[in-house]
Short mmCIF file of C-alpha atoms in Angstrom, two decimals:
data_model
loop_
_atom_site.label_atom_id
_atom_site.label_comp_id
_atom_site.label_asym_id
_atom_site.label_seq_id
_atom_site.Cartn_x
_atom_site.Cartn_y
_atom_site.Cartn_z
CA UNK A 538 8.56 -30.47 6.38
CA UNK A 539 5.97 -33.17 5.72
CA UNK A 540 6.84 -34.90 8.96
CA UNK A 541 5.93 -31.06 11.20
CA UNK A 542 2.15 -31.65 9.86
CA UNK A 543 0.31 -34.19 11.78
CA UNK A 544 -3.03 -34.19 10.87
CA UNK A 545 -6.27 -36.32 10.21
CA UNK A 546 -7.09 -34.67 7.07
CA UNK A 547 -3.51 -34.64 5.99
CA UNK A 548 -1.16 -37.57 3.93
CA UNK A 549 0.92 -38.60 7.05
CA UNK A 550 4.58 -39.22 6.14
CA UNK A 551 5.74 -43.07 7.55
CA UNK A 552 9.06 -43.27 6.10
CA UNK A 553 11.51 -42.17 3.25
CA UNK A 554 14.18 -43.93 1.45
CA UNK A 555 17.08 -42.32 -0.59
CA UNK A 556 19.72 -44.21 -3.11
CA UNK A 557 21.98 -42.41 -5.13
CA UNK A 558 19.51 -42.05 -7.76
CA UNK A 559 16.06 -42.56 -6.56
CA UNK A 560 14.52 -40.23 -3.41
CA UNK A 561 11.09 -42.58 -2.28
CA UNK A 562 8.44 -41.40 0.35
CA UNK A 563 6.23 -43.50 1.69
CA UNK A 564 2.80 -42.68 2.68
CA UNK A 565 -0.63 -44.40 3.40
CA UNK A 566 -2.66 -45.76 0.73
CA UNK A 567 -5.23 -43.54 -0.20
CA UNK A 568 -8.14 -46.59 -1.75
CA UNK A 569 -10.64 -44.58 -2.73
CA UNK A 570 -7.92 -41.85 -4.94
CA UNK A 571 -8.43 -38.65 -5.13
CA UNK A 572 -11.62 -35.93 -5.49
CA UNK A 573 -10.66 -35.52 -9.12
CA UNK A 574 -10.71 -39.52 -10.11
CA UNK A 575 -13.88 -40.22 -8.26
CA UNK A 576 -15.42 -36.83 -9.83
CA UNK A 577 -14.31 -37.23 -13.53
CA UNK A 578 -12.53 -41.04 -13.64
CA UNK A 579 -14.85 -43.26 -12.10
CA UNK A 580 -15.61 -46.98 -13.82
CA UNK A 581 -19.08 -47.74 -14.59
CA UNK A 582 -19.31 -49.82 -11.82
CA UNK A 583 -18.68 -47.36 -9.37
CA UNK A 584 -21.57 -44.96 -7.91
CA UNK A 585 -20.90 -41.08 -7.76
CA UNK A 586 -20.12 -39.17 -4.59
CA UNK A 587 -22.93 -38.57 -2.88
CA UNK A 588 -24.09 -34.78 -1.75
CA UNK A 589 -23.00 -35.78 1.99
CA UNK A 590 -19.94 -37.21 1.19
CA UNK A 591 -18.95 -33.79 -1.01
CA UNK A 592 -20.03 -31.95 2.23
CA UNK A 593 -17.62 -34.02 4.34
CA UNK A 594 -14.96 -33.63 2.12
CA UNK A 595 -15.08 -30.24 1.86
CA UNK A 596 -15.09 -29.86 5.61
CA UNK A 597 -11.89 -32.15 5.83
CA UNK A 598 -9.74 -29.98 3.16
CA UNK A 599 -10.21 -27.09 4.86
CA UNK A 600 -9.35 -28.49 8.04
CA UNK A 601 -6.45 -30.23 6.63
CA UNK A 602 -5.27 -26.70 5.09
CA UNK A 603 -6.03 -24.71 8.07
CA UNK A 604 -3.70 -26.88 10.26
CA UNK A 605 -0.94 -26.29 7.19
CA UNK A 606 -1.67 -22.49 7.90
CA UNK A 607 -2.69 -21.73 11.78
CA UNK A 608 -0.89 -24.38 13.26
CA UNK A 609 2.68 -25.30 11.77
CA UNK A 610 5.29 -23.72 12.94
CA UNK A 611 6.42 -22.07 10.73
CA UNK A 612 3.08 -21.92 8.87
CA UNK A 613 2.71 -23.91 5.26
CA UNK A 614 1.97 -23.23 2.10
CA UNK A 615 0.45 -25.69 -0.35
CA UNK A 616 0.64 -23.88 -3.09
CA UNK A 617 -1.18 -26.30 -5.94
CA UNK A 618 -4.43 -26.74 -4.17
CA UNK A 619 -6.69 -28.86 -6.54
CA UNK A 620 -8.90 -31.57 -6.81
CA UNK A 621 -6.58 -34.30 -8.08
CA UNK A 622 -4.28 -33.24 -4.38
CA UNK A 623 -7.39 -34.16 -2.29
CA UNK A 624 -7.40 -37.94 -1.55
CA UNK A 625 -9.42 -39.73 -0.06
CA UNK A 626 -9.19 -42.89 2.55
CA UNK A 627 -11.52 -45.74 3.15
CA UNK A 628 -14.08 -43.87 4.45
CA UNK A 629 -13.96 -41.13 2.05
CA UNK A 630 -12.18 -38.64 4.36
CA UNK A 631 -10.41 -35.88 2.17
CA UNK A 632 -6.39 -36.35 3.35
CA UNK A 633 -4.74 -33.47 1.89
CA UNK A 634 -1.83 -34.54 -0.47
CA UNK A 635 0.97 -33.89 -3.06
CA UNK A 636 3.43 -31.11 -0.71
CA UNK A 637 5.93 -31.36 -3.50
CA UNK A 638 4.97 -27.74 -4.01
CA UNK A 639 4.59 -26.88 -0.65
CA UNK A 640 6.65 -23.63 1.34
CA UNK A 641 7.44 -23.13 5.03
CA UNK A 642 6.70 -19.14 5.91
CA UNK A 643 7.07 -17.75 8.50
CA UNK A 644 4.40 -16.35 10.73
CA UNK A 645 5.49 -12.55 10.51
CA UNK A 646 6.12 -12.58 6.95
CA UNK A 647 3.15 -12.23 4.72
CA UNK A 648 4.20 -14.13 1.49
CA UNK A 649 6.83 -15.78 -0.49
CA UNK A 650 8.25 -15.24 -3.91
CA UNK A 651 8.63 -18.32 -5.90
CA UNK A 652 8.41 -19.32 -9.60
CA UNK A 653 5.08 -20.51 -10.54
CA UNK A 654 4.55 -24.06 -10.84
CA UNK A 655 0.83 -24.86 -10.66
CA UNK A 656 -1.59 -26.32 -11.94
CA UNK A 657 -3.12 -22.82 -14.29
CA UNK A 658 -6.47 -22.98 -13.70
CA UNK A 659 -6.63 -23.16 -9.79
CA UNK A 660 -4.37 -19.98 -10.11
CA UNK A 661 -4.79 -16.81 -8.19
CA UNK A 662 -4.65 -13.54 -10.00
CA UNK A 663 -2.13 -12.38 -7.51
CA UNK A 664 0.45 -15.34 -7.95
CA UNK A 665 0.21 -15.73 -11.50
CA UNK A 666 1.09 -11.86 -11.97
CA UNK A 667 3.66 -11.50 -9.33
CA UNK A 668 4.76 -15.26 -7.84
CA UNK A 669 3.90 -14.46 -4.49
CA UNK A 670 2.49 -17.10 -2.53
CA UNK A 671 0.49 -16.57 0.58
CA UNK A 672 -2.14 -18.06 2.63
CA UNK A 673 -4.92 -16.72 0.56
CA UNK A 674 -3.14 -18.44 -2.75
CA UNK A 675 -4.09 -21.98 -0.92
CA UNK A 676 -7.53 -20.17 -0.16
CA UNK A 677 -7.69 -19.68 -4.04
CA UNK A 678 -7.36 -23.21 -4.63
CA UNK A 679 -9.93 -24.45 -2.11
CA UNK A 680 -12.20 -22.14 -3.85
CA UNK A 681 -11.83 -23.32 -6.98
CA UNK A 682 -11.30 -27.08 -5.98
CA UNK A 683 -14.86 -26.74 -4.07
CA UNK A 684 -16.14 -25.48 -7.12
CA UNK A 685 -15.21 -28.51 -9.24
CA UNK A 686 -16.63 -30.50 -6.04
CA UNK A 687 -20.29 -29.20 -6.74
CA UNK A 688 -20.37 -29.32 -10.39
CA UNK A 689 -18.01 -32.23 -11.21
CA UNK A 690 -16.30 -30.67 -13.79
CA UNK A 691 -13.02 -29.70 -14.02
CA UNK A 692 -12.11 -25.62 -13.71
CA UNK A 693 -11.67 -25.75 -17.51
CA UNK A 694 -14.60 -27.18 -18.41
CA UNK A 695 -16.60 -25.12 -16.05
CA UNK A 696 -14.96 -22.44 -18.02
CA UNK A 697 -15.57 -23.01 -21.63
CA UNK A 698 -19.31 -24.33 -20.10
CA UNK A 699 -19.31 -20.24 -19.11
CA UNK A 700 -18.38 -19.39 -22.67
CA UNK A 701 -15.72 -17.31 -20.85
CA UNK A 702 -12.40 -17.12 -19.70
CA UNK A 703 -11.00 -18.75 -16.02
CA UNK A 704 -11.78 -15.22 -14.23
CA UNK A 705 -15.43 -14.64 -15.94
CA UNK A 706 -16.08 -18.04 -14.72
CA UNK A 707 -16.96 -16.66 -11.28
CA UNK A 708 -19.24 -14.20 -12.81
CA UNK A 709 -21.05 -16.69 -14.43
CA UNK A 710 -21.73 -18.82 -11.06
CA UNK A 711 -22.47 -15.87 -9.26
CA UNK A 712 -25.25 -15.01 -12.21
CA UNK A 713 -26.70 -18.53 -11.75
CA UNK A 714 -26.61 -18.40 -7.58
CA UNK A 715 -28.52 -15.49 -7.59
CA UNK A 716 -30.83 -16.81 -10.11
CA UNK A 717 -31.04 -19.85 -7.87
CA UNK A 718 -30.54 -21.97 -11.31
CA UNK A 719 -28.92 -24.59 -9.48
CA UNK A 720 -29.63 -27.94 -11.95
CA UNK A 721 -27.12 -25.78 -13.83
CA UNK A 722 -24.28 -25.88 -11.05
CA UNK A 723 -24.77 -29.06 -9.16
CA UNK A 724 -23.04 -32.16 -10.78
CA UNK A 725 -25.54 -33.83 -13.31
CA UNK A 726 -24.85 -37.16 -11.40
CA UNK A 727 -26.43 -36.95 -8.10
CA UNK A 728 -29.52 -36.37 -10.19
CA UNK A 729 -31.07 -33.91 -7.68
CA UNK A 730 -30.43 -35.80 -4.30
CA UNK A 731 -29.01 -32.90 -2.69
CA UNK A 732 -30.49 -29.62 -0.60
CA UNK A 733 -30.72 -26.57 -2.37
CA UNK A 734 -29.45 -24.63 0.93
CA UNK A 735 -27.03 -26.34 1.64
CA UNK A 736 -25.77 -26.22 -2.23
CA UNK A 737 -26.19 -22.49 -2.11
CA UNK A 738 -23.63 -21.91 1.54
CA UNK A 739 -20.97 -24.00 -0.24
CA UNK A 740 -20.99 -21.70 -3.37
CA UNK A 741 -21.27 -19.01 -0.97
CA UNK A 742 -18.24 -20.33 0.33
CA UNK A 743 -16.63 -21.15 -3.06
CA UNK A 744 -17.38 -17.80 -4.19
CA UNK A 745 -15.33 -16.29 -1.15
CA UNK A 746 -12.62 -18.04 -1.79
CA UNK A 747 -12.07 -17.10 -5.12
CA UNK A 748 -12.46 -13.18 -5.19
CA UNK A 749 -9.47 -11.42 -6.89
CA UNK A 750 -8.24 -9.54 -4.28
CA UNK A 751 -6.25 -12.17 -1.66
CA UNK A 752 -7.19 -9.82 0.94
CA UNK A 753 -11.22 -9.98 0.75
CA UNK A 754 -10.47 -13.65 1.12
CA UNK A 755 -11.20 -15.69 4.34
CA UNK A 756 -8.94 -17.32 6.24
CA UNK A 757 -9.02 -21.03 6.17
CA UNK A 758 -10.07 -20.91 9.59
CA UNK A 759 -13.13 -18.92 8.25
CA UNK A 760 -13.78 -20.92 5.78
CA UNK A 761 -14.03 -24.07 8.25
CA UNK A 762 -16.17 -21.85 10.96
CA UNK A 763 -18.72 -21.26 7.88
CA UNK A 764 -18.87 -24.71 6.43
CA UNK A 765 -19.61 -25.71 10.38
CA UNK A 766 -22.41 -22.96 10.22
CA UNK A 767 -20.61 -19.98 11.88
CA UNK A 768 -20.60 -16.68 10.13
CA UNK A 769 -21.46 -17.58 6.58
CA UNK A 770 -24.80 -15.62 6.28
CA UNK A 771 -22.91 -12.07 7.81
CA UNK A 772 -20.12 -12.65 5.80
CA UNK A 773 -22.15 -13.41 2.80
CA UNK A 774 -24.46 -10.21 3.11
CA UNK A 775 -21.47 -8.51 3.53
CA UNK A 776 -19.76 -9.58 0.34
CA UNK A 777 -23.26 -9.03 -1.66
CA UNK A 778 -23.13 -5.11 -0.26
CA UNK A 779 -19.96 -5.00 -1.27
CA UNK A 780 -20.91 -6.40 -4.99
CA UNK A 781 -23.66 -3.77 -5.26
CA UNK A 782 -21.52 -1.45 -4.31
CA UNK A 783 -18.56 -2.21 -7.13
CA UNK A 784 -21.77 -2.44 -9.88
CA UNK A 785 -22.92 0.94 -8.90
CA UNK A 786 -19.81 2.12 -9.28
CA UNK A 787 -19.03 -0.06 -13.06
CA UNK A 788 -22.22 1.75 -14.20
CA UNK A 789 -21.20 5.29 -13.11
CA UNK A 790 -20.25 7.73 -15.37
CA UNK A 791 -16.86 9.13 -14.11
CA UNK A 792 -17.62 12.33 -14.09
CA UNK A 793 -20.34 11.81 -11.75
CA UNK A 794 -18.00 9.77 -9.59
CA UNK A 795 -15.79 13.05 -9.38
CA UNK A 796 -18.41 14.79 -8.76
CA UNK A 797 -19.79 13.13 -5.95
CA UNK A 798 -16.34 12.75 -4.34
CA UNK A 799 -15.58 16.63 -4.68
CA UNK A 800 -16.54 18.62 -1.35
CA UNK A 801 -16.90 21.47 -3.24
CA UNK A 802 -19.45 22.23 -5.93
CA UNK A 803 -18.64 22.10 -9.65
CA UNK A 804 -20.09 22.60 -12.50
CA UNK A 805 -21.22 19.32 -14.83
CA UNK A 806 -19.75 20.73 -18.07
CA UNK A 807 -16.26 21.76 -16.56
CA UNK A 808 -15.42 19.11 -13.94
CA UNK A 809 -12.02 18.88 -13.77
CA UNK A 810 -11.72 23.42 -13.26
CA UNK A 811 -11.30 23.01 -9.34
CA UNK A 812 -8.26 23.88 -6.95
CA UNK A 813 -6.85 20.51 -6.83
CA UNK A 814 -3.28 22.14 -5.58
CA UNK A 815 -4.84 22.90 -2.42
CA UNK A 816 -5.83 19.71 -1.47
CA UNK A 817 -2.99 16.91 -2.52
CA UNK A 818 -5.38 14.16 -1.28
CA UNK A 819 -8.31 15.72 -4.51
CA UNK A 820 -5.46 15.42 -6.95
CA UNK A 821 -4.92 11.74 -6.55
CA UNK A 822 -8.74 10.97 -6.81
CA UNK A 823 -8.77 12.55 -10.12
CA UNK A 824 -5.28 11.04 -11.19
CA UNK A 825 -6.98 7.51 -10.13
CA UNK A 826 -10.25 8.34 -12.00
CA UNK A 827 -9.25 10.15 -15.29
#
């Protein structure tokens, strides 16, 4: 499988050795490790990633991933996207790593069910819950992984840092992008060398990555078209309508909901006294609602 995926932004396979109690692969050394080290392991002696660096890695992992996805046959799934699985070469070129994890799918099936065995934290809802892996699982990751890229910290840390659990996390950054408090989500280290816009499209990004439902994800094609300036700012206004939307609706009494959604009128103090037989399609919004 790891042999299929020739790639420059993924860990090419040159050879494999097997004994009758060791299994060895043998791949490039990666110098420079992997995001994770360089973010959170570093020696003294050596200098943080810089903001263009972070760029160009993100750009890489998504490439890397959308080749595992758009152009494998059959397509592959990572699985246990995550910082400490991006490595990076001499140059500082993210190489996609670690398929120990990794699933071949087939292009007209839409998931697999497996037993889930990554890393918790770079979770999505949807695997956790049910073990099926798709696509939009490895766009979880990214997400999440890109995250960690802009802030340094690992997804736990950017947790507790949110006072919250793993899924409030995103609620917090999105509270803090739209109050452009960006000190706050950049990595202290690159002590402001970096440009606010270009901060704010790669939490954009990071943000679309990681919504709950795996189907208002992007594509990792998407995600590479935005990060090379295609489509971000539509997709992004899109997402925010959407967001407005889902608040509007949070801080809605039901009732009212109903009541909008009715096309007959009713009465405030006796919503629920209409001929819902007649009309199968009114009984389920009130089922859903009550």
């Amino acid at each position: 499988m790891i042999s299929m995926a020739v790639h420059r932004n993924l860990l090419r396979l040159r050879g494999f050795c097997m004994t009758p109690t060791e299994r060895v692969l043998f791949h490039p050394f990666m110098v420079n490790g992997s995001v994770a080290s360089c973010l959170r392991e570093r020696g003294e002696s050596q200098p943080p990633l810089d903001w263009p660096i972070r760029k160009r890695i993100a750009l890489g992992a998504a490439r890397g991933l959308s080749y595992l996805h758009d152009h494998c046959d059959p397509k592959i799934i990572h699985r246990d996207v995550k910082a400490a699985n991006i490595l990076l070469d001499e140059e500082f070129e993210a190489v996609v790593g670690d398929f120990g994890l990794a699933k071949l799918m087939d292009y007209k099936d839409t998931h697999v069910t497996t037993s889930v065995r990554r890393t918790i934290g770079h979770i999505a809802p949807e695997y956790l819950s049910t073990g099926r892996a798709s696509e939009k699982t490895d766009v979880f990751g990214y997400g999440v992984m890109l995250l960690e890229l802009i802030n340094g910290r690992s997804a736990f840390d950017l947790a507790r840092l949110a006072n919250d659990d793993d899924f409030m996390l995103f609620d917090w950054v999105k509270g803090l992008l739209k109050e452009k408090k960006l000190e706050t989500l950049v990595d202290a280290n690159l002590h402001g060398y970096y440009v606010d816009e270009e901060v704010e499209q790669l939490m954009q990004v990071a943000l679309l990555c990681t919504q709950t439902s795996p189907m208002e994800r992007p594509k990792m094609s998407d995600v590479v078209r935005m990060l090379e300036g295609d489509g971000l700012a539509e997709r992004w206004k899109a997402w925010q309508k959407k967001e407005m939307f889902r608040q509007e609706v949070n801080h809605t009494p039901t009732t009212q909901i109903l009541i909008a959604s009715l096309p007959i009128q009713l009465p405030i103090s006796d919503p629920l006294n209409c001929p819902v037989q007649d009309d199968p399609s009114m009984a389920l919004l009130l089922a859903h609602n009550i």
